[in-house]
Amino acid sequence: MMGTRRQCYRSSLCVMASLSNGLLSTVVVLSLMACMAQAQLSPSFYVTTCPNLQAIVASSMAQVVRQEPRMGASLLRLFFHDCFVNGCDASVLLDDTPSMIGEKNAVTNADSLRGYEVIDAIKSLVEAACPSTVSCADILALAARDGVALLGGPSWTVPLGRRDARTASIAAANADLPPVSDGLANLTARFAAKGLSLRDLTALCGAHTVGAARCANFRPHVYNDANVDPGFATLRKTTCPAAGGDATLAALDATSPTRFDVSYYRDLMARRGLLHSDQELFNGGPADELVRLYSTNGEAFNRDFAAAMVRMGSMSPLTGSAGEIRLNCRRAN
Ligand code: HEM
């Protein structure tokens, strides 16, 4: 709670500074709303009702990541895609029903998001230990945190107490999840609309220090963009032809694809970002300075990434009696 209070305090200072500048923007209001929502979550939420929760998630994740390191990355992305669509409410985990088309088939998610079965397996263990108590949304938040730490990144205290949505929306997912073609101005605006700053955006994109992308997503950048190192583009084209091979994977951070480190930012400075949206962070714009900072200062990156994950993870949670504690993460009760 202390951390939450400190962040609210910081956010209020921001509001005051903005007001004194006569700049009361929608962004400020949204970040205040995000902060108020965050205040309803608490790291100790399950201390008495499910004392073994964090140990169960941690040991499952250790096993999963040992078996397939990329899964740490996949669960981190799953959490991001959950939070950006109506808040972190596990809506992304819902399967389609005859009356609802959910988020799994949204443009950015279909044939791409991974890790649903990992959350199912952890949920089964958690249900056995603490029936009808822990939300799928909280399990996903903890799994994402543990995945990052297991790959060598920072760890942080996760505020808990989110409840699960009863519905999901493919339309909201298509509207709110950033496409890879976005420029920096669009990315900044999308994150600002969620109460997240340019600093949060730049730190959170550091998640691309792990995991992989499909040729369909990096082809436009390596074939058409000017701000690409020519040797890097040639290398990527060898496995990603101009047509076909859409599903062929390349590491988002070729230097150390399973290590959560700062080489993503070093690659950006060498114009070796894999995605158009990645290289937008270092293209002569306002994020350049942060990229430079993170490229040489792992401590600053880890600190900012962890803080941004807590902020992102606290966006518009369902709390109290809103939503439900799903029994099966794929279906509303
Ligand atoms: C800022 C806008 C972002 C865009 C446009 C974007 C786009 C993408 C794309 C296109 C992929 C590859 C998907 C595929 O080819 O199947 C990807 C992968 C990934 N993204 Fe992002 N992303 C963004 C931000 C983030 C954020 C904020 C996080 C987490 C905090 C994140 C975490 C990841 C991870 C870990 C992977 C690798 C997943 C895996 O290997 O399974 N991304 N992203």
Coordinates of C-alpha atoms and ligand atoms in Angstrom, one line a residue, residues 70 73-74 76-77 80 112 114 178-180 187 191 201 204-205 207-208 210-214 217 252 275 277 305 309 312, ligand 1:
R70 CA 10.1 -18.0 -24.5
A73 CA 7.9 -13.6 -22.8
S74 CA 4.5 -14.9 -24.0
L76 CA 4.2 -11.0 -20.3
R77 CA 2.6 -10.1 -23.6
F80 CA -0.2 -6.5 -21.6
S112 CA 0.0 -15.0 -32.1
R114 CA 0.4 -17.7 -26.4
P178 CA -1.4 -1.0 -30.9
P179 CA -0.7 -2.2 -34.4
V180 CA 3.0 -2.7 -35.4
L187 CA 1.9 5.0 -29.7
F191 CA -0.4 4.9 -23.9
L201 CA 5.9 3.4 -23.1
L204 CA 7.5 -1.2 -21.4
C205 CA 8.6 -1.7 -25.0
A207 CA 9.7 -6.2 -23.0
H208 CA 10.9 -6.8 -26.5
V210 CA 12.7 -11.3 -25.0
G211 CA 10.5 -13.3 -27.2
A212 CA 9.9 -13.5 -31.0
A213 CA 7.8 -12.0 -33.8
R214 CA 6.5 -13.4 -37.0
N217 CA 4.9 -8.4 -38.5
L252 CA 12.8 -9.5 -31.1
L275 CA 9.6 -4.0 -35.7
S277 CA 7.1 0.3 -33.8
F305 CA 10.0 -1.1 -16.2
M309 CA 4.3 -2.7 -15.0
M312 CA -0.2 -0.8 -16.4
Ligands
HEM1 C1 4.0 -0.3 -27.9 C2 3.4 -1.0 -28.8 C3 3.7 -2.5 -29.1 C4 3.5 -3.1 -30.3 C5 3.1 -2.4 -31.6 C6 3.9 -4.5 -30.1 C7 3.8 -5.4 -31.1 C8 4.3 -6.7 -31.0 C9 4.3 -7.7 -32.1 C10 3.9 -7.4 -33.5 C11 4.9 -8.8 -31.6 C12 5.1 -10.1 -32.3 C13 3.8 -10.9 -32.5 C14 3.9 -11.9 -33.5 O1 4.6 -11.7 -34.5 O2 3.2 -13.0 -33.4 C15 5.1 -8.6 -30.2 C16 5.7 -9.5 -29.3 C17 5.9 -9.3 -28.0 N1 5.5 -8.2 -27.2 FE1 4.9 -6.4 -28.0 N2 4.2 -4.7 -28.8 C18 4.1 -3.5 -28.1 C19 4.3 -3.3 -26.7 C20 4.5 -4.3 -25.9 C21 4.5 -4.2 -24.4 C22 4.1 -2.9 -23.7 C23 4.8 -5.4 -23.9 C24 4.8 -5.8 -22.5 C25 5.0 -5.0 -21.4 C26 5.1 -6.3 -25.0 C27 5.5 -7.6 -24.9 C28 5.8 -8.4 -25.9 C29 6.5 -9.7 -25.8 C30 7.1 -10.2 -24.5 C31 6.5 -10.3 -27.1 C32 7.1 -11.6 -27.5 C33 6.0 -12.7 -27.2 C34 6.3 -14.1 -27.6 O3 7.5 -14.4 -27.9 O4 5.4 -14.9 -27.5 N3 4.9 -5.6 -26.2 N4 4.8 -7.3 -29.8

